[in-house]
Short mmCIF file of C-alpha atoms in Angstrom, two decimals:
data_model
loop_
_atom_site.label_atom_id
_atom_site.label_comp_id
_atom_site.label_asym_id
_atom_site.label_seq_id
_atom_site.Cartn_x
_atom_site.Cartn_y
_atom_site.Cartn_z
CA MET C 1 71.20 -85.48 -67.83
CA ILE C 2 70.44 -81.75 -67.85
CA THR C 3 72.92 -79.24 -69.17
CA VAL C 4 72.06 -75.59 -68.69
CA GLU C 5 74.12 -73.15 -70.75
CA ASN C 6 74.25 -69.38 -70.33
CA LEU C 7 70.65 -69.17 -69.11
CA HIS C 8 69.00 -65.75 -68.81
CA THR C 9 65.40 -65.70 -67.59
CA TYR C 10 63.20 -62.72 -66.80
CA TYR C 11 60.47 -62.91 -64.22
CA GLY C 12 58.18 -60.16 -65.47
CA ASN C 13 60.60 -57.26 -65.79
CA ILE C 14 63.07 -58.65 -63.31
CA HIS C 15 66.24 -60.18 -64.71
CA ALA C 16 66.09 -63.06 -62.26
CA VAL C 17 68.64 -65.45 -63.76
CA LYS C 18 71.73 -63.86 -65.25
CA GLY C 19 73.77 -66.16 -67.44
CA ILE C 20 73.89 -69.43 -65.57
CA SER C 21 75.50 -72.69 -66.67
CA PHE C 22 75.49 -75.95 -64.76
CA GLU C 23 74.89 -79.62 -65.08
CA VAL C 24 72.67 -82.14 -63.33
CA ARG C 25 74.21 -85.61 -63.52
CA LYS C 26 72.21 -88.76 -63.87
CA GLY C 27 71.56 -90.54 -60.60
CA GLU C 28 72.65 -87.61 -58.46
CA ILE C 29 71.01 -85.07 -56.23
CA THR C 30 72.11 -81.60 -57.29
CA THR C 31 71.03 -78.87 -54.95
CA LEU C 32 70.51 -75.20 -55.70
CA ILE C 33 71.01 -73.18 -52.55
CA GLY C 34 70.79 -69.50 -51.83
CA ALA C 35 68.67 -66.86 -50.19
CA ASN C 36 65.18 -65.83 -51.14
CA GLY C 37 65.26 -64.09 -54.52
CA ALA C 38 68.57 -65.62 -55.58
CA GLY C 39 66.89 -67.09 -58.66
CA LYS C 40 66.55 -70.73 -57.59
CA SER C 41 62.83 -70.96 -58.26
CA THR C 42 63.21 -69.19 -61.58
CA ILE C 43 65.71 -71.81 -62.74
CA ILE C 44 63.44 -74.65 -61.68
CA LYS C 45 60.43 -73.04 -63.40
CA THR C 46 62.45 -72.45 -66.55
CA ILE C 47 63.45 -76.12 -66.74
CA ALA C 48 59.85 -77.15 -66.03
CA GLY C 49 58.71 -75.03 -68.98
CA LEU C 50 56.64 -72.57 -66.96
CA LEU C 51 59.04 -69.75 -67.83
CA HIS C 52 61.01 -69.41 -71.02
CA PRO C 53 64.56 -68.10 -71.12
CA LYS C 54 65.44 -65.01 -73.11
CA VAL C 55 68.89 -66.40 -73.84
CA GLY C 56 70.51 -69.76 -73.31
CA THR C 57 69.83 -73.45 -73.80
CA ILE C 58 68.64 -76.29 -71.65
CA LEU C 59 69.70 -79.69 -72.94
CA TYR C 60 67.92 -82.77 -71.66
CA ASP C 61 69.78 -85.92 -72.68
CA GLY C 62 71.37 -83.77 -75.39
CA ALA C 63 68.17 -82.34 -76.85
CA PRO C 64 67.21 -78.66 -76.38
CA ILE C 65 63.98 -78.26 -74.39
CA GLN C 66 63.95 -74.56 -73.51
CA LYS C 67 61.22 -73.75 -76.04
CA LEU C 68 58.84 -76.53 -75.01
CA ALA C 69 55.66 -75.86 -73.04
CA ALA C 70 55.26 -77.30 -69.55
CA ASP C 71 52.80 -79.98 -70.63
CA GLN C 72 55.35 -81.29 -73.17
CA ILE C 73 58.25 -81.20 -70.71
CA VAL C 74 56.51 -83.57 -68.29
CA ARG C 75 56.05 -86.07 -71.14
CA LEU C 76 59.84 -86.20 -71.53
CA GLY C 77 60.15 -87.52 -67.99
CA ILE C 78 60.72 -84.37 -65.96
CA GLY C 79 58.52 -84.19 -62.85
CA TYR C 80 57.88 -80.99 -60.93
CA VAL C 81 57.21 -80.43 -57.24
CA PRO C 82 56.25 -76.75 -57.05
CA GLU C 83 57.16 -74.28 -54.36
CA GLY C 84 54.31 -73.87 -51.89
CA ARG C 85 53.04 -77.37 -52.78
CA ARG C 86 50.15 -76.13 -54.92
CA VAL C 87 48.05 -79.27 -54.81
CA PHE C 88 44.67 -78.97 -56.54
CA PRO C 89 42.67 -77.94 -53.46
CA VAL C 90 39.17 -78.91 -54.56
CA LEU C 91 40.20 -82.30 -55.95
CA THR C 92 40.59 -85.30 -53.66
CA VAL C 93 43.97 -86.83 -52.89
CA ASP C 94 43.14 -89.66 -55.31
CA GLU C 95 42.21 -87.21 -58.04
CA ASN C 96 45.39 -85.20 -57.50
CA LEU C 97 47.42 -88.36 -58.05
CA GLU C 98 45.34 -89.15 -61.12
CA MET C 99 46.14 -85.70 -62.51
CA GLY C 100 49.83 -86.30 -61.89
CA ALA C 101 49.56 -89.25 -64.27
CA TYR C 102 47.55 -87.24 -66.82
CA HIS C 103 49.77 -87.95 -69.82
CA ARG C 104 49.96 -91.68 -69.15
CA SER C 105 47.50 -94.10 -70.66
CA ASP C 106 48.62 -97.37 -69.01
CA LYS C 107 45.65 -97.75 -66.66
CA SER C 108 46.95 -100.71 -64.67
CA GLY C 109 50.37 -99.08 -64.35
CA ILE C 110 48.77 -95.93 -62.98
CA ILE C 111 46.84 -97.88 -60.37
CA GLU C 112 49.99 -99.81 -59.43
CA ASP C 113 51.92 -96.56 -59.03
CA ARG C 114 49.13 -95.00 -57.00
CA ASP C 115 49.18 -97.96 -54.63
CA ARG C 116 52.96 -97.64 -54.40
CA MET C 117 52.55 -93.95 -53.47
CA TYR C 118 50.12 -94.99 -50.75
CA GLU C 119 52.74 -97.42 -49.44
CA ILE C 120 55.39 -94.71 -49.32
CA PHE C 121 52.95 -92.14 -47.90
CA PRO C 122 50.48 -94.02 -45.69
CA ARG C 123 48.97 -90.74 -44.44
CA LEU C 124 47.78 -90.03 -47.97
CA LYS C 125 46.09 -93.40 -48.16
CA GLU C 126 44.05 -92.62 -45.05
CA ARG C 127 42.96 -89.40 -46.70
CA SER C 128 42.58 -90.58 -50.27
CA LYS C 129 38.96 -89.42 -50.55
CA GLN C 130 39.49 -86.08 -48.83
CA LEU C 131 39.92 -82.80 -50.64
CA ALA C 132 43.60 -81.93 -50.93
CA GLY C 133 42.90 -78.42 -49.63
CA SER C 134 41.86 -79.88 -46.28
CA LEU C 135 45.21 -81.62 -45.68
CA SER C 136 47.90 -80.26 -43.36
CA GLY C 137 50.96 -78.57 -44.86
CA GLY C 138 53.10 -81.66 -44.41
CA GLU C 139 50.51 -83.91 -46.01
CA GLN C 140 50.14 -81.50 -48.91
CA GLN C 141 53.91 -81.62 -49.44
CA MET C 142 53.81 -85.42 -49.50
CA LEU C 143 50.95 -85.20 -51.99
CA ALA C 144 52.85 -82.74 -54.19
CA ILE C 145 55.81 -85.15 -54.27
CA ALA C 146 53.61 -88.18 -54.91
CA ARG C 147 51.72 -86.32 -57.63
CA ALA C 148 54.97 -85.51 -59.43
CA LEU C 149 56.14 -89.13 -59.10
CA MET C 150 52.91 -90.32 -60.73
CA SER C 151 54.19 -88.94 -64.05
CA LYS C 152 57.02 -91.56 -63.91
CA PRO C 153 59.81 -89.02 -64.12
CA GLN C 154 63.49 -89.71 -64.78
CA LEU C 155 64.33 -86.34 -63.28
CA LEU C 156 62.51 -84.69 -60.40
CA LEU C 157 62.58 -80.91 -59.98
CA MET C 158 61.86 -79.98 -56.37
CA ASP C 159 61.31 -76.37 -55.41
CA GLU C 160 61.74 -75.66 -51.69
CA PRO C 161 60.04 -78.83 -50.49
CA SER C 162 60.87 -78.10 -46.83
CA LEU C 163 59.51 -74.55 -46.83
CA GLY C 164 57.08 -73.84 -44.03
CA LEU C 165 57.17 -77.33 -42.56
CA ALA C 166 57.75 -78.31 -38.95
CA PRO C 167 61.30 -79.64 -38.26
CA ILE C 168 60.15 -83.23 -37.90
CA LEU C 169 58.42 -83.04 -41.29
CA VAL C 170 61.47 -81.39 -42.85
CA LYS C 171 63.51 -84.37 -41.70
CA GLN C 172 60.94 -86.72 -43.20
CA VAL C 173 60.94 -84.88 -46.53
CA PHE C 174 64.74 -85.11 -46.75
CA GLU C 175 64.57 -88.81 -45.92
CA ILE C 176 62.11 -89.33 -48.73
CA ILE C 177 64.33 -87.43 -51.17
CA THR C 178 67.33 -89.56 -50.16
CA GLU C 179 65.28 -92.72 -50.58
CA LEU C 180 64.09 -91.68 -54.05
CA ASN C 181 67.66 -90.96 -55.07
CA LYS C 182 68.85 -94.35 -53.75
CA ASN C 183 66.28 -95.94 -56.05
CA GLY C 184 67.83 -94.19 -59.03
CA MET C 185 65.97 -90.91 -59.30
CA THR C 186 67.93 -87.89 -60.49
CA ILE C 187 66.92 -84.83 -58.51
CA LEU C 188 67.42 -81.10 -58.82
CA LEU C 189 66.58 -79.70 -55.41
CA SER C 190 66.17 -76.00 -54.70
CA GLU C 191 66.51 -75.30 -51.00
CA GLN C 192 67.04 -72.49 -48.52
CA ASN C 193 67.90 -75.13 -45.98
CA ALA C 194 71.51 -75.43 -47.14
CA ARG C 195 72.67 -77.58 -44.25
CA SER C 196 70.20 -80.41 -44.82
CA SER C 197 70.30 -80.30 -48.60
CA LEU C 198 74.11 -80.38 -48.83
CA LYS C 199 74.05 -83.38 -46.51
CA ILE C 200 72.03 -85.46 -48.96
CA ALA C 201 73.28 -84.01 -52.28
CA GLN C 202 76.27 -85.03 -54.34
CA HIS C 203 76.66 -81.63 -56.01
CA GLY C 204 75.70 -78.16 -54.91
CA ILE C 205 75.28 -74.80 -56.62
CA VAL C 206 75.29 -71.67 -54.48
CA MET C 207 73.37 -68.79 -56.00
CA GLU C 208 73.39 -65.10 -55.22
CA THR C 209 71.19 -62.54 -57.02
CA GLY C 210 70.75 -64.52 -60.19
CA LYS C 211 74.34 -65.70 -60.55
CA ILE C 212 76.32 -68.74 -59.47
CA ARG C 213 78.67 -67.96 -56.61
CA PHE C 214 80.03 -71.46 -56.05
CA ALA C 215 79.51 -74.79 -57.76
CA ASP C 216 81.20 -77.89 -56.45
CA THR C 217 80.67 -81.25 -54.83
CA ALA C 218 78.44 -81.05 -51.80
CA LYS C 219 81.32 -82.23 -49.65
CA ALA C 220 83.65 -79.46 -50.82
CA LEU C 221 80.94 -76.86 -50.32
CA GLN C 222 80.31 -78.05 -46.77
CA GLU C 223 84.00 -77.55 -46.05
CA ASN C 224 84.19 -74.12 -47.68
CA SER C 225 84.59 -71.55 -44.92
CA ILE C 226 82.69 -68.78 -46.74
CA ILE C 227 79.72 -71.08 -47.20
CA GLN C 228 80.01 -72.29 -43.65
CA GLN C 229 79.70 -68.71 -42.44
CA ALA C 230 77.05 -67.48 -44.87
CA TYR C 231 74.84 -70.51 -45.29
CA LEU C 232 75.57 -73.12 -42.68
CA GLY C 233 75.63 -70.88 -39.65
CA VAL C 234 79.09 -72.01 -38.59
CA GLY C 235 80.88 -69.20 -36.74
CA MET A 1 -9.02 -73.18 -60.36
CA ASN A 2 -7.71 -72.48 -56.87
CA THR A 3 -4.78 -70.34 -55.76
CA THR A 4 -2.58 -73.31 -54.92
CA SER A 5 -2.75 -74.78 -58.38
CA ILE A 6 -2.22 -71.34 -59.94
CA PHE A 7 0.81 -70.96 -57.71
CA ILE A 8 2.18 -74.38 -58.68
CA GLN A 9 1.54 -73.60 -62.32
CA THR A 10 3.42 -70.32 -61.99
CA LEU A 11 6.20 -72.10 -60.15
CA ILE A 12 6.58 -74.63 -62.97
CA GLY A 13 6.68 -71.80 -65.49
CA GLY A 14 9.39 -70.17 -63.35
CA ILE A 15 11.40 -73.38 -63.15
CA GLY A 16 11.10 -73.72 -66.92
CA ILE A 17 12.39 -70.24 -67.69
CA GLY A 18 14.82 -70.63 -64.78
CA SER A 19 16.29 -73.76 -66.41
CA LEU A 20 16.93 -71.65 -69.47
CA TYR A 21 18.73 -69.01 -67.37
CA ALA A 22 20.63 -71.74 -65.53
CA LEU A 23 21.99 -73.20 -68.77
CA ILE A 24 23.11 -69.71 -69.82
CA ALA A 25 24.56 -68.96 -66.37
CA LEU A 26 26.60 -72.18 -66.57
CA GLY A 27 28.31 -70.83 -69.68
CA TYR A 28 29.32 -67.64 -67.88
CA SER A 29 30.50 -69.41 -64.75
CA MET A 30 32.42 -72.23 -66.42
CA VAL A 31 34.33 -69.87 -68.70
CA TYR A 32 34.96 -67.44 -65.85
CA ARG A 33 36.45 -70.06 -63.59
CA SER A 34 38.54 -71.69 -66.25
CA MET A 35 39.84 -68.59 -68.05
CA GLY A 36 39.15 -65.78 -65.58
CA LEU A 37 37.19 -64.16 -68.38
CA VAL A 38 33.68 -62.72 -68.24
CA ASN A 39 32.27 -63.47 -71.66
CA PHE A 40 29.76 -60.75 -72.47
CA ALA A 41 29.25 -62.24 -75.92
CA HIS A 42 27.51 -65.19 -74.31
CA GLY A 43 23.99 -63.81 -74.97
CA SER A 44 24.84 -63.56 -78.65
CA ILE A 45 26.34 -67.05 -78.60
CA TYR A 46 22.99 -68.25 -77.24
CA MET A 47 21.21 -66.53 -80.13
CA VAL A 48 23.63 -68.00 -82.71
CA GLY A 49 23.20 -71.45 -81.17
CA THR A 50 19.44 -71.17 -81.42
CA TYR A 51 19.70 -70.35 -85.13
CA LEU A 52 22.32 -73.04 -85.77
CA GLY A 53 19.83 -75.66 -84.58
CA ILE A 54 16.44 -74.23 -85.50
CA ILE A 55 17.30 -73.43 -89.16
CA TRP A 56 17.53 -77.15 -89.92
CA TYR A 57 14.15 -77.76 -88.33
CA THR A 58 12.22 -74.92 -89.98
CA GLY A 59 13.51 -75.48 -93.51
CA LEU A 60 15.66 -72.33 -93.71
CA VAL A 61 18.55 -74.34 -95.16
CA LEU A 62 17.85 -75.83 -98.62
CA GLY A 63 14.28 -76.45 -97.51
CA LEU A 64 15.48 -79.21 -95.19
CA HIS A 65 13.15 -80.25 -92.39
CA VAL A 66 15.07 -82.54 -90.11
CA SER A 67 13.35 -83.75 -86.97
CA TYR A 68 13.51 -81.61 -83.83
CA PRO A 69 15.88 -83.91 -81.89
CA VAL A 70 18.28 -84.05 -84.84
CA ALA A 71 18.18 -80.26 -85.23
CA PHE A 72 18.83 -80.00 -81.49
CA ILE A 73 21.93 -82.17 -81.71
CA ILE A 74 23.23 -80.35 -84.83
CA GLY A 75 22.75 -76.96 -83.15
CA VAL A 76 24.49 -78.02 -79.94
CA LEU A 77 27.44 -79.51 -81.83
CA LEU A 78 27.86 -76.58 -84.22
CA ASN A 79 27.72 -74.07 -81.38
CA GLY A 80 30.22 -76.19 -79.49
CA LEU A 81 32.50 -75.89 -82.48
CA LEU A 82 31.98 -72.13 -82.39
CA GLY A 83 33.08 -72.27 -78.75
CA VAL A 84 36.35 -73.94 -79.78
CA LEU A 85 36.98 -71.08 -82.23
CA LEU A 86 36.15 -68.55 -79.52
CA GLU A 87 38.93 -69.93 -77.33
CA ARG A 88 41.44 -68.77 -79.95
CA ILE A 89 39.91 -65.27 -79.87
CA PHE A 90 39.65 -65.11 -76.10
CA ARG A 91 43.13 -66.52 -75.34
CA PRO A 92 44.90 -63.14 -75.63
CA LEU A 93 41.95 -61.33 -73.99
CA ALA A 94 42.04 -63.47 -70.87
CA LYS A 95 45.51 -62.12 -70.06
CA LEU A 96 44.38 -58.48 -70.16
CA ASP A 97 42.52 -56.17 -67.80
CA LEU A 98 38.79 -56.43 -67.24
CA MET A 99 38.29 -53.35 -69.44
CA PHE A 100 39.76 -55.10 -72.48
CA MET A 101 37.77 -58.26 -71.83
CA LEU A 102 34.65 -56.15 -71.56
CA LEU A 103 35.29 -54.32 -74.81
CA GLY A 104 36.52 -57.41 -76.63
CA THR A 105 33.64 -59.68 -75.68
CA ILE A 106 30.94 -57.02 -76.05
CA GLY A 107 32.40 -56.18 -79.47
CA LEU A 108 32.32 -59.82 -80.47
CA GLY A 109 28.69 -59.91 -79.38
CA PHE A 110 27.88 -57.03 -81.75
CA VAL A 111 29.65 -58.81 -84.58
CA LEU A 112 27.63 -61.99 -84.01
CA ASP A 113 24.33 -60.10 -83.65
CA ASN A 114 24.91 -58.19 -86.86
CA LEU A 115 26.11 -61.24 -88.77
CA ALA A 116 22.81 -62.85 -87.80
CA VAL A 117 20.91 -59.83 -89.12
CA ILE A 118 22.85 -59.95 -92.40
CA ILE A 119 22.33 -63.68 -92.88
CA PHE A 120 18.82 -64.17 -91.51
CA GLY A 121 17.35 -60.66 -91.60
CA ALA A 122 16.29 -58.58 -88.61
CA GLU A 123 12.81 -60.10 -88.66
CA GLY A 124 12.31 -62.99 -86.33
CA PHE A 125 9.99 -65.95 -86.62
CA ALA A 126 7.94 -68.20 -84.41
CA VAL A 127 8.88 -71.87 -84.21
CA ARG A 128 6.27 -74.58 -84.08
CA SER A 129 6.65 -76.90 -81.12
CA PRO A 130 7.52 -80.51 -81.96
CA LEU A 131 5.06 -81.42 -79.19
CA PRO A 132 1.31 -80.67 -79.05
CA ASN A 133 0.58 -77.00 -78.44
CA ALA A 134 -2.27 -77.60 -76.02
CA PRO A 135 -1.30 -77.56 -72.35
CA ILE A 136 -1.59 -80.90 -70.65
CA ASN A 137 -3.49 -81.27 -67.43
CA ILE A 138 -1.63 -82.94 -64.58
CA ALA A 139 -3.89 -83.13 -61.52
CA GLY A 140 -5.50 -79.80 -62.31
CA ILE A 141 -2.25 -78.09 -63.21
CA LEU A 142 -1.87 -76.96 -66.80
CA VAL A 143 1.60 -77.21 -68.31
CA LEU A 144 2.84 -76.67 -71.85
CA PRO A 145 4.47 -79.88 -73.14
CA GLN A 146 7.38 -77.83 -74.55
CA MET A 147 7.93 -76.34 -71.08
CA LEU A 148 8.11 -79.83 -69.59
CA LEU A 149 10.57 -80.82 -72.30
CA LEU A 150 12.69 -77.74 -71.50
CA ILE A 151 12.75 -78.60 -67.79
CA CYS A 152 13.53 -82.29 -68.28
CA VAL A 153 16.23 -81.90 -70.92
CA SER A 154 17.88 -79.04 -68.98
CA ALA A 155 17.90 -81.15 -65.84
CA LEU A 156 19.44 -84.05 -67.76
CA LEU A 157 22.12 -81.78 -69.22
CA MET A 158 23.00 -80.33 -65.82
CA VAL A 159 23.22 -83.75 -64.18
CA GLY A 160 25.26 -84.96 -67.15
CA LEU A 161 27.65 -82.04 -66.80
CA GLN A 162 28.17 -82.74 -63.09
CA VAL A 163 28.79 -86.42 -63.76
CA PHE A 164 31.23 -85.56 -66.55
CA LEU A 165 33.18 -83.08 -64.41
CA SER A 166 33.37 -85.28 -61.35
CA THR A 167 33.97 -88.74 -62.79
CA THR A 168 35.85 -88.52 -66.10
CA LYS A 169 39.57 -87.90 -66.42
CA THR A 170 38.94 -85.01 -68.82
CA GLY A 171 36.36 -83.49 -66.46
CA LYS A 172 38.80 -83.65 -63.54
CA ALA A 173 41.54 -82.18 -65.71
CA MET A 174 39.21 -79.30 -66.63
CA ARG A 175 38.63 -78.65 -62.94
CA ALA A 176 42.33 -78.93 -62.14
CA SER A 177 43.27 -76.52 -64.89
CA ALA A 178 40.63 -74.05 -63.67
CA MET A 179 42.17 -74.22 -60.19
CA ASP A 180 45.80 -73.67 -61.22
CA HIS A 181 46.82 -73.16 -64.85
CA ASP A 182 50.56 -73.42 -64.32
CA ILE A 183 50.54 -76.51 -62.17
CA ALA A 184 47.96 -78.21 -64.39
CA SER A 185 50.18 -77.69 -67.40
CA ALA A 186 53.22 -78.89 -65.45
CA MET A 187 51.24 -82.10 -64.80
CA GLY A 188 50.84 -82.50 -68.56
CA ILE A 189 47.31 -81.13 -68.89
CA PRO A 190 46.91 -79.11 -72.10
CA VAL A 191 45.33 -76.04 -70.52
CA ASN A 192 44.36 -74.29 -73.76
CA ARG A 193 42.53 -77.37 -74.91
CA MET A 194 40.71 -77.54 -71.57
CA ASN A 195 39.65 -73.91 -72.02
CA ALA A 196 38.46 -74.66 -75.53
CA LEU A 197 36.44 -77.58 -74.22
CA THR A 198 34.97 -75.35 -71.52
CA LEU A 199 33.87 -72.79 -74.10
CA ALA A 200 32.53 -75.59 -76.29
CA ILE A 201 30.43 -76.96 -73.43
CA GLY A 202 29.23 -73.49 -72.39
CA SER A 203 28.25 -72.65 -75.97
CA GLY A 204 26.66 -76.05 -76.49
CA LEU A 205 24.54 -75.60 -73.38
CA ALA A 206 23.50 -72.14 -74.59
CA ALA A 207 22.45 -73.64 -77.93
CA ALA A 208 20.52 -76.35 -76.09
CA ALA A 209 18.73 -73.68 -74.04
CA GLY A 210 17.87 -71.64 -77.13
CA ILE A 211 16.63 -74.57 -79.21
CA LEU A 212 14.50 -75.85 -76.33
CA ALA A 213 13.05 -72.38 -75.72
CA ALA A 214 12.59 -71.51 -79.41
CA PRO A 215 8.99 -72.78 -79.61
CA ILE A 216 8.10 -70.71 -76.51
CA VAL A 217 10.00 -67.51 -77.27
CA TYR A 218 10.29 -65.60 -80.54
CA VAL A 219 13.50 -66.36 -82.48
CA ASN A 220 15.26 -63.20 -83.71
CA PRO A 221 18.81 -61.80 -83.87
CA ALA A 222 18.21 -59.60 -80.80
CA MET A 223 16.96 -62.46 -78.60
CA GLY A 224 20.34 -62.87 -76.87
CA ALA A 225 20.47 -59.48 -75.20
CA ALA A 226 17.84 -59.95 -72.48
CA VAL A 227 18.56 -63.64 -71.86
CA GLY A 228 22.30 -62.97 -71.82
CA LEU A 229 21.88 -60.27 -69.20
CA LYS A 230 19.56 -62.39 -67.05
CA GLY A 231 21.83 -65.41 -67.35
CA PHE A 232 24.74 -63.25 -66.20
CA ALA A 233 22.68 -61.92 -63.29
CA ALA A 234 21.81 -65.53 -62.42
CA ALA A 235 25.49 -66.53 -62.49
CA ILE A 236 26.37 -63.64 -60.17
CA LEU A 237 23.38 -64.43 -57.96
CA GLY A 238 24.57 -68.02 -57.54
CA GLY A 239 28.22 -67.02 -57.19
CA LEU A 240 30.19 -66.44 -60.41
CA GLY A 241 32.44 -69.41 -61.09
CA SER A 242 30.36 -71.92 -59.18
CA ILE A 243 28.54 -74.61 -61.15
CA PRO A 244 25.88 -75.43 -58.53
CA GLY A 245 25.61 -71.66 -58.03
CA ALA A 246 24.81 -71.07 -61.69
CA ILE A 247 22.05 -73.67 -61.53
CA ALA A 248 20.61 -72.31 -58.27
CA GLY A 249 20.92 -68.71 -59.48
CA GLY A 250 19.14 -69.47 -62.74
CA LEU A 251 16.27 -71.28 -61.05
CA VAL A 252 15.83 -68.60 -58.36
CA PHE A 253 15.89 -65.84 -60.97
CA GLY A 254 13.31 -67.63 -63.13
CA VAL A 255 10.99 -68.38 -60.22
CA VAL A 256 11.17 -64.82 -58.84
CA GLU A 257 10.43 -63.49 -62.31
CA ALA A 258 7.46 -65.81 -62.80
CA ILE A 259 5.98 -65.19 -59.37
CA SER A 260 6.29 -61.43 -59.66
CA ALA A 261 4.71 -61.59 -63.12
CA GLY A 262 1.91 -63.84 -61.89
CA PHE A 263 1.09 -62.25 -58.58
CA ILE A 264 2.37 -58.67 -58.65
CA SER A 265 2.54 -57.16 -62.10
CA SER A 266 4.01 -58.29 -65.36
CA SER A 267 5.34 -54.79 -66.08
CA TYR A 268 7.66 -54.86 -63.08
CA THR A 269 8.99 -58.41 -63.55
CA LYS A 270 12.50 -57.44 -64.56
CA GLY A 271 12.74 -54.73 -61.94
CA ILE A 272 11.68 -57.09 -59.17
CA ALA A 273 13.97 -59.90 -60.32
CA PHE A 274 17.04 -57.66 -60.50
CA PHE A 275 16.07 -56.05 -57.20
CA VAL A 276 16.14 -59.52 -55.60
CA VAL A 277 19.62 -60.07 -57.09
CA VAL A 278 20.82 -56.79 -55.56
CA ILE A 279 19.36 -57.66 -52.16
CA VAL A 280 20.88 -61.16 -52.14
CA LEU A 281 24.29 -59.78 -53.13
CA MET A 282 24.11 -57.12 -50.42
CA LEU A 283 23.47 -59.84 -47.84
CA LYS A 284 25.90 -62.37 -49.34
CA PRO A 285 28.35 -60.80 -51.77
CA SER A 286 29.78 -64.15 -52.88
CA GLY A 287 26.35 -65.26 -54.12
CA ILE A 288 24.03 -68.04 -52.99
CA VAL A 289 26.58 -70.83 -53.27
CA GLY A 290 29.75 -68.75 -53.46
CA GLU A 291 33.20 -70.18 -53.84
CA THR A 292 34.21 -73.06 -51.65
CA VAL A 293 36.90 -71.63 -49.47
CA ILE A 294 38.90 -74.33 -47.80
CA GLU A 295 40.56 -73.66 -44.50
CA LYS A 296 44.30 -74.24 -45.00
CA VAL A 297 45.91 -76.02 -42.10
#
């Protein structure tokens, strides 16, 4: 679905992604794991169109998208759940969802999807008229996911969705991701929580300082002794 | 005539001139919060907007004398269009340091002021009010009809702006893009177009203010300097970037100015009004309304 070839992206002056190639297959969860600063977020932002690569191509269903702006990328069916949630704080929950569906014009479809989001995330329904900035971290994460889903994506980019959440909420977020994938959503998931993300993913990419260290099936990576020691905390 | 009615009369005058400042302050605040840019050309944009409307009314173009409301609408729309062009000029500026914004927008202001001198001459002119010139008497209080028109139309515009921003999809998208450019664009919101719309609205409101005030003030190419400065002070007073703040700041500034002119001395008006701004900012640096800071849980 997404083919990244020889991607080099600079974050300011920092050469954050140094010649990376990988593939995200339709219907799968592919997870990018690695420490802080490994370049995971930069890759996600480059695919979302918020950063543009200096070198390399990103093919989406065969067509190059690396030069498109973020507001065009979302129209192609690529949804984005940003790191740190970044909901619109002074808009209500309802309005945040409405903004997620900005490029759509099918009014009844938008309302249907919003109601579906409220079924999946009942907490958001209770707070639909509240300002998003007043929600708890977990609720904001749910809102960030729901907002991205409102654009009707084929592919969901998720940047560190478990960051800063209490363990019980982390579990819930991973359950939601699994559920979305079961219903056919292709997901590229960037995570520091390697253990949980490899458990739900089909493929994994391990990054270190802007380069790919390992890329394999999630199962193989879980059994790799180097990864077990460095990322999964297995002695 | 007793003191109370003189006071009320002064107050109404203050609200009138304050509405003018509020409309100007809105332009500063809206552009600041959506682009992070302080537009020091805004006073000149107000002047240009006044001309763009008034020239059709006073017969300066091909001897045309359209009616005042039509001239008002033409001026607001043309200045809005100018705002859209300004977005193209400001786009690179908004990414630079304050110093460059300052120089760039002040420079643009000079260009506009001097273009106005070249086209219309440095001499100004008085504009005849579309309404009767004699003050009307409401329960012993004398008010100029044009002043009442200024207050009512400004109030309508401000209410309209709030309704637009809080209920329409485009208004919400403008607010979203002001809050977070990157995320707004990742949601599919064309951020540059939202900025252009913001500048168009700000410039349109400035034109509205100028055309409404034209029969009360003297129209000339230098008219933007003082009003631009006071509008900016009003925006800061209310809390730069806040829409209710711009309105409150403008009204407070106008009322303080009118009361000090009426009851203290008209020579010290400006000094007193700016002194009040300084005092308020010392007590509350974020301005009267300030930015809504939401406690993150």
